[in-house]
Coordinates of C-alpha atoms in Angstrom, one line a residue:
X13 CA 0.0 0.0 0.0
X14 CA 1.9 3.3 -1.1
X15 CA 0.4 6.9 -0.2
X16 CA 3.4 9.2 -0.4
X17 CA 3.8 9.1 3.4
X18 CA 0.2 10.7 3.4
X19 CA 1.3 13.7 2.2
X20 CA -0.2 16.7 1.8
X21 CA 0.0 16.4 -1.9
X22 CA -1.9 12.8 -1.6
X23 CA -4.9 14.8 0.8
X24 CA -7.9 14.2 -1.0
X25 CA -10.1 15.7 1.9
X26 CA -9.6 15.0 5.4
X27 CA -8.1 12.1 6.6
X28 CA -8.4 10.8 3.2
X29 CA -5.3 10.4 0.7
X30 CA -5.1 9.1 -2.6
X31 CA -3.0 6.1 -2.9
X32 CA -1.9 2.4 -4.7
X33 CA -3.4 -0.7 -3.5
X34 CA -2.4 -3.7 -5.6
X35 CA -1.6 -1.5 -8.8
X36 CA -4.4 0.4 -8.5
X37 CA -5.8 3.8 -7.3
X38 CA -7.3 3.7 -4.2
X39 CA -8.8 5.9 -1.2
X40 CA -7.0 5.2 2.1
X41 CA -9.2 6.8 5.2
X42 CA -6.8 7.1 8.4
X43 CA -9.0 6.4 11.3
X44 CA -9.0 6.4 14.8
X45 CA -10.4 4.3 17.1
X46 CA -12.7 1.1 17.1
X47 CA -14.4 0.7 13.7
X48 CA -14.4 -2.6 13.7
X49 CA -18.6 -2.2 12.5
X50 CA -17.6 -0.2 9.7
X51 CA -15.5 -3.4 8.5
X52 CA -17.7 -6.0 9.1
X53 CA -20.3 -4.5 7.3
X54 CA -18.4 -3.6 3.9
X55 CA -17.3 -7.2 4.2
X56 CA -20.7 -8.7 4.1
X57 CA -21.8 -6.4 1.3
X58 CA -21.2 -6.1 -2.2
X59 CA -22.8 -3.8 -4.5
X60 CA -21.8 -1.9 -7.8
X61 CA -23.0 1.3 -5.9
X62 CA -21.3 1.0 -2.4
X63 CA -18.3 1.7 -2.1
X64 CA -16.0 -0.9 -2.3
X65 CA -13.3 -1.9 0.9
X66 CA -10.1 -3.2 -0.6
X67 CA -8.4 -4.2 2.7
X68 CA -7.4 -2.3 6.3
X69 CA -4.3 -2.2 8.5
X70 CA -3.7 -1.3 11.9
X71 CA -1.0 0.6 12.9
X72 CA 0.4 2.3 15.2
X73 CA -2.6 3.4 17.2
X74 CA -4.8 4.3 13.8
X75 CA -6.7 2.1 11.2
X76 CA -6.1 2.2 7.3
X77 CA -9.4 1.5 5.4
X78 CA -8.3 1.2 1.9
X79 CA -11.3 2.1 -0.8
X80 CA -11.6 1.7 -4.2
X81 CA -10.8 5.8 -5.7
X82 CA -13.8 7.5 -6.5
X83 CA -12.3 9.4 -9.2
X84 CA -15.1 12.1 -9.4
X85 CA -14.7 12.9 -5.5
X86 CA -18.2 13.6 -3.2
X87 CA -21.6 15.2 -4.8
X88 CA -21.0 17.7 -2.2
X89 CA -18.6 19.2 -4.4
X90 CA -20.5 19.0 -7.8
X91 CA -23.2 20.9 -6.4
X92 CA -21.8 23.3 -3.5
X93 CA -18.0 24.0 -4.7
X94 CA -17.7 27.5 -4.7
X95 CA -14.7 26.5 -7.2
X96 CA -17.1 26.6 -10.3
X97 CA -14.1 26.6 -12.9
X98 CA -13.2 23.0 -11.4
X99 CA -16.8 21.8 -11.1
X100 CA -19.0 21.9 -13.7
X101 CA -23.1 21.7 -13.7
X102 CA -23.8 18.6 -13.9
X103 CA -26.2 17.4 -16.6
X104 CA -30.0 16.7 -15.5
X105 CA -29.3 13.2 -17.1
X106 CA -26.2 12.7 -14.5
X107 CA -28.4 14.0 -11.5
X108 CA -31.1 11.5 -12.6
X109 CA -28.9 8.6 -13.3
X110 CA -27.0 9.6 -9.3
X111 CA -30.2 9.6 -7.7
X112 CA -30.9 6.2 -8.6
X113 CA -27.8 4.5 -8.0
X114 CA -28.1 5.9 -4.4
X115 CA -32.0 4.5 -4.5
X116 CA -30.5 1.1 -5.3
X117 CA -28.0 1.3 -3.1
X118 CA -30.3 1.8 0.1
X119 CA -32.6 -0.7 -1.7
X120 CA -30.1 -3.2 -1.2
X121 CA -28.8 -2.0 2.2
X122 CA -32.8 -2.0 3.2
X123 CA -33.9 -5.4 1.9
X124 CA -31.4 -7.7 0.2
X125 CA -28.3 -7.1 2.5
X126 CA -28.2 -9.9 5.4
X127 CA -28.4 -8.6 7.9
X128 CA -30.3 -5.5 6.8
X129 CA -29.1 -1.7 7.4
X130 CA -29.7 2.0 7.9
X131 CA -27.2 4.1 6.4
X132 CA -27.9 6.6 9.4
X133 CA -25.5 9.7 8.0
X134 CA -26.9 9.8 4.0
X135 CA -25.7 12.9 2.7
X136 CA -24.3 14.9 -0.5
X137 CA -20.8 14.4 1.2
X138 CA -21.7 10.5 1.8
X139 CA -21.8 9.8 -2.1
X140 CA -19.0 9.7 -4.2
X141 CA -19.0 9.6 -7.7
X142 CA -16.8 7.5 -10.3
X143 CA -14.9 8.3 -13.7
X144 CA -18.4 8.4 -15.4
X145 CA -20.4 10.0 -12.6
X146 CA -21.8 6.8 -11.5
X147 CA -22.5 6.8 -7.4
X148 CA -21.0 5.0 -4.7
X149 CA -22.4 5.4 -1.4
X150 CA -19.9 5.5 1.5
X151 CA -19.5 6.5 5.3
X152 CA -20.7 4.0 7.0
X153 CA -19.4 4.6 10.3
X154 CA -22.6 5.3 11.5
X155 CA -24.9 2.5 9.8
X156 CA -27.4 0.2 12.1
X157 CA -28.3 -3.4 11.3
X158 CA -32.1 -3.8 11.6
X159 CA -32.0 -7.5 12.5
X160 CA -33.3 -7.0 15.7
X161 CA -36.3 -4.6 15.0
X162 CA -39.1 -7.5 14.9
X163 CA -38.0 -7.8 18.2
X164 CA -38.1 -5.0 19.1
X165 CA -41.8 -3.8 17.8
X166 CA -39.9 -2.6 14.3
X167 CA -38.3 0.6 15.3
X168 CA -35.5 1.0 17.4
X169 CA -34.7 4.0 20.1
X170 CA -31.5 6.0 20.5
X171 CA -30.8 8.8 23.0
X172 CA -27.6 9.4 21.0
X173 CA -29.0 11.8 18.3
X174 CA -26.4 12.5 16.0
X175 CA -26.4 13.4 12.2
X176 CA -25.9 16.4 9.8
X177 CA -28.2 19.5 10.1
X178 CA -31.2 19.5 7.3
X179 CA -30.6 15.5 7.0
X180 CA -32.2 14.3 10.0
X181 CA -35.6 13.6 10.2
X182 CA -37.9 14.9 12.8
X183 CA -39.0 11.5 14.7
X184 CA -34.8 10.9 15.2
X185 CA -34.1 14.4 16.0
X186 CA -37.3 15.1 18.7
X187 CA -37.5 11.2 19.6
X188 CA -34.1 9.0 18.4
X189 CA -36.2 7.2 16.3
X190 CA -34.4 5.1 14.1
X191 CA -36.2 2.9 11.2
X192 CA -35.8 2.3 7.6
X193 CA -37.5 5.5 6.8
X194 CA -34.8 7.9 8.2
X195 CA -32.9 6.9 5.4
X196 CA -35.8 7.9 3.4
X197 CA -35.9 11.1 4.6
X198 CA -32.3 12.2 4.1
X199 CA -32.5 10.5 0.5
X200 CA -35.6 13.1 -0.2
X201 CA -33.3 16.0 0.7
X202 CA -30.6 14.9 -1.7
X203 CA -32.8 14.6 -4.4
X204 CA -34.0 18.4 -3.6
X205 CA -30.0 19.3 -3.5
X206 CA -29.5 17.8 -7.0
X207 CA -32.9 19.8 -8.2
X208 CA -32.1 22.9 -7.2
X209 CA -28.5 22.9 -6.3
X210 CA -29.0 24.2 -2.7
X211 CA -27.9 22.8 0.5
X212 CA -29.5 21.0 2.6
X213 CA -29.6 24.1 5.2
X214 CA -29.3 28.1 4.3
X215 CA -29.9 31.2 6.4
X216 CA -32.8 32.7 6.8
X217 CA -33.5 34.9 3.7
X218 CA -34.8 37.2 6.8
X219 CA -31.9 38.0 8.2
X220 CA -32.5 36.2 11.2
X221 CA -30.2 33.1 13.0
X222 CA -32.9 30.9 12.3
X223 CA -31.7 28.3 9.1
X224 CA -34.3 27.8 6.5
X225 CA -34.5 23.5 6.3
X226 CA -34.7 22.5 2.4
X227 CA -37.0 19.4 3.0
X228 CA -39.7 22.3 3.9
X229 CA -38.7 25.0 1.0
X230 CA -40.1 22.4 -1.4
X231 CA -43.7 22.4 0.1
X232 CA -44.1 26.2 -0.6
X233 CA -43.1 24.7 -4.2
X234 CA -45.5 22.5 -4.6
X235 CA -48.8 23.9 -2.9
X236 CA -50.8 26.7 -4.1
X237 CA -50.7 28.2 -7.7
X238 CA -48.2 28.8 -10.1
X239 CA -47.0 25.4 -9.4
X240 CA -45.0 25.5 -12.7
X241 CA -43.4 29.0 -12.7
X242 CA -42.2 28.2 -8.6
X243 CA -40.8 24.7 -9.5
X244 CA -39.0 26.6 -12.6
X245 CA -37.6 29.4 -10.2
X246 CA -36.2 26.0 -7.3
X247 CA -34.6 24.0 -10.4
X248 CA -30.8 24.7 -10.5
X249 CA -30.5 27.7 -12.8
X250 CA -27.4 26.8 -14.4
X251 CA -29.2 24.0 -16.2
X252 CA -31.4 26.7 -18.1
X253 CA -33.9 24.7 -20.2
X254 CA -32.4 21.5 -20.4
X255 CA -34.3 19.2 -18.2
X256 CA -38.0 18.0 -19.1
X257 CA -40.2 19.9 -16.9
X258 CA -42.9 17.1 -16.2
X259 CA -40.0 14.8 -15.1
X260 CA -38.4 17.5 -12.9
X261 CA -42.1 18.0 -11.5
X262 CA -42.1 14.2 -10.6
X263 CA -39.0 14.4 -9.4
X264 CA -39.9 16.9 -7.0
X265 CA -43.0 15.1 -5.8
X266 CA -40.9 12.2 -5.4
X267 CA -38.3 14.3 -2.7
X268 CA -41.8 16.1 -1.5
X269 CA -42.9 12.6 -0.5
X270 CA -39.7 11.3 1.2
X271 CA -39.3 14.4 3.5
X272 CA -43.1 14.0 4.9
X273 CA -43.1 14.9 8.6
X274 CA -45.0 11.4 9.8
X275 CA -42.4 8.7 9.0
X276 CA -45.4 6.2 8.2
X277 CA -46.6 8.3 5.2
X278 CA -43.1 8.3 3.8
X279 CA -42.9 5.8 1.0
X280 CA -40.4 2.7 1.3
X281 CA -37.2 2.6 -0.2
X282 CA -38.5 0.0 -2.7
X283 CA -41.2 2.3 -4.1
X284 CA -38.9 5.1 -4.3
X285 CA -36.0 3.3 -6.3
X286 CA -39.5 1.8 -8.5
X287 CA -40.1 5.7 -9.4
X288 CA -36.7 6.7 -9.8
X289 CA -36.4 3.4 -12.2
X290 CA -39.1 5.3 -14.4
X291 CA -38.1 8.6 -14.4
X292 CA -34.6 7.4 -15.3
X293 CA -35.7 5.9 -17.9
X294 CA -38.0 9.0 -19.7
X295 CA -35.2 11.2 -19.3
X296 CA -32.8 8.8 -21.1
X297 CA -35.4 9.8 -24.1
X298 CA -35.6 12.7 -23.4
X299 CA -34.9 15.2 -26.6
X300 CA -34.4 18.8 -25.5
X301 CA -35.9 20.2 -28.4
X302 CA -38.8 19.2 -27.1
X303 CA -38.6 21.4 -24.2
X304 CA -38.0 24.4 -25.8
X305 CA -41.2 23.8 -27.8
X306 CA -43.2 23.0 -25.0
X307 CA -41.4 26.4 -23.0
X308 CA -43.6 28.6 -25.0
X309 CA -47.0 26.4 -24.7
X310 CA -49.3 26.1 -21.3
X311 CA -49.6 22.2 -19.7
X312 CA -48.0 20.4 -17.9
X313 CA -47.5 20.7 -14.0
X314 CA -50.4 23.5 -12.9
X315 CA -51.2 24.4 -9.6
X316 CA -52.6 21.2 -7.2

């Protein structure tokens, strides 16, 4: 395993360098302390869109996890780098064709891994993207088996709340509830980010300290009139007309569904990757001439 000494050279954010693992290009995160579940679980699972654990070392006090190289780096980046020279818009079939990658990813995690798991810390940050912009979904330091939650009257209780601000959904935040659907949740927030291209918290356009959540922006969206001029005004700018704007509108019904405040109107993971599976699929026919004729005609999404 070479890394330059983990060099500042090698830093590719963090405590995470770029490096060679068996002739290849890999990720090596330096770690502290016992994370020993992280292990286990990338070494019962295997799936084109998690990211993949080469091997690990322990040294010295501090554990090597050596990933395959995400050569793309985090969606974080894509869409929040203020460093727009190095970071392109990405295309609304690439922000499609992410979303559902990560939908089959917690698909898996939710129902075909054995034992089954919550990601617990989904995030922009938390998925990295390959050569071709394909997602891998990583960080699983803080992922929960679900084996136990027949048990245990199917959800489990935590009074260790932790997460990322605008990612945590209210039941884990006011209660530590922790199910299936908090996953959910923080999956319908990402979608939103690759929409609109805003994170997941910003200020208060008010001026005041309170921090305006983006799973709640999209309800003013969505509700009322001028459904179609408001979802035109949240879609990421920078993509001008190229995106289909009945897609995008499902699209944002889909996030609008995922970030409902009761958990147990929040669809499942399964019906959510079902959606995405369609939606993909219409925007890989997608012609954007069509769009700019349609741009100048009524239809499509009006006010519900």
């Amino acid at each position: 395993m070479a890394t330059g000494f983990f060099g500042e050279a090698n830093r590719i954010k963090g405590s995470v360098y770029r490096g060679s693992f068996n002739g290849d290009d890999a990720a090596v995160k330096v770690m502290k302390g016992d994370v020993s579940s992280e292990i286990n679980l990338l070494k019962r699972i295997n799936h084109s869109n998690i990211i993949r654990l080469s091997g690990f070392c322990v040294h010295g006090g501090n554990t090597y996890l050596v990933y395959e190289h995400a050569a793309n780096g985090s969606l974080s980046d894509w869409l929040h780098s203020n460093k727009q020279q190095t970071y392109s818009p990405l295309t609304w079939k690439q922000r499609v064709q992410i979303a559902y990658d990560v939908a089959d990813a917690l698909n898996y995690l939710h129902n075909y891994a054995n034992p089954p798991y919550i990601h617990k810390n989904l995030k922009t940050g938390s998925i990295l993207l390959d050569s071709v912009f394909r997602a891998k979904l990583s960080n699983f330091g803080l992922a929960r088996t679900t084996a136990n939650e027949e048990e245990e009257g199917g959800l489990q209780l935590t009074r260790h709340v932790v997460g990322t601000q605008g990612y945590m959904a209210p039941e884990y935040i006011e209660n530590g509830v922790i199910t299936p659907k908090l996953d959910v949740f923080a999956f319908g927030v990402v979608i939103l980010e690759l929409l609109s291209r805003r994170e997941a918290t910003a200020a208060d356009e008010g001026g005041g300290d309170h921090e305006e959540l983006l799973s709640s922006s999209i309800r003013k969206v969505l509700e009322g009139d001028n459904v179609r001029e408001k979802l035109r005004g949240f879609i990421d700018h920078s993509l001008g007309q190229e995106y289909p704007l009945d897609l995008a509108f499902s699209m944002a019904q889909l996030a609008k569904s995922c970030v409902a405040h009761d958990l147990n109107t929040r669809p499942a993971i399964q019906e959510v990757f079902m959606t995405l599976s369609k939606i993909l699929s219409s925007s890989l026919d997608w012609d954007p001439s069509y769009e700019l004729e349609q741009s100048t005609s009524t239809g499509h999404p009006h006010g519900r």
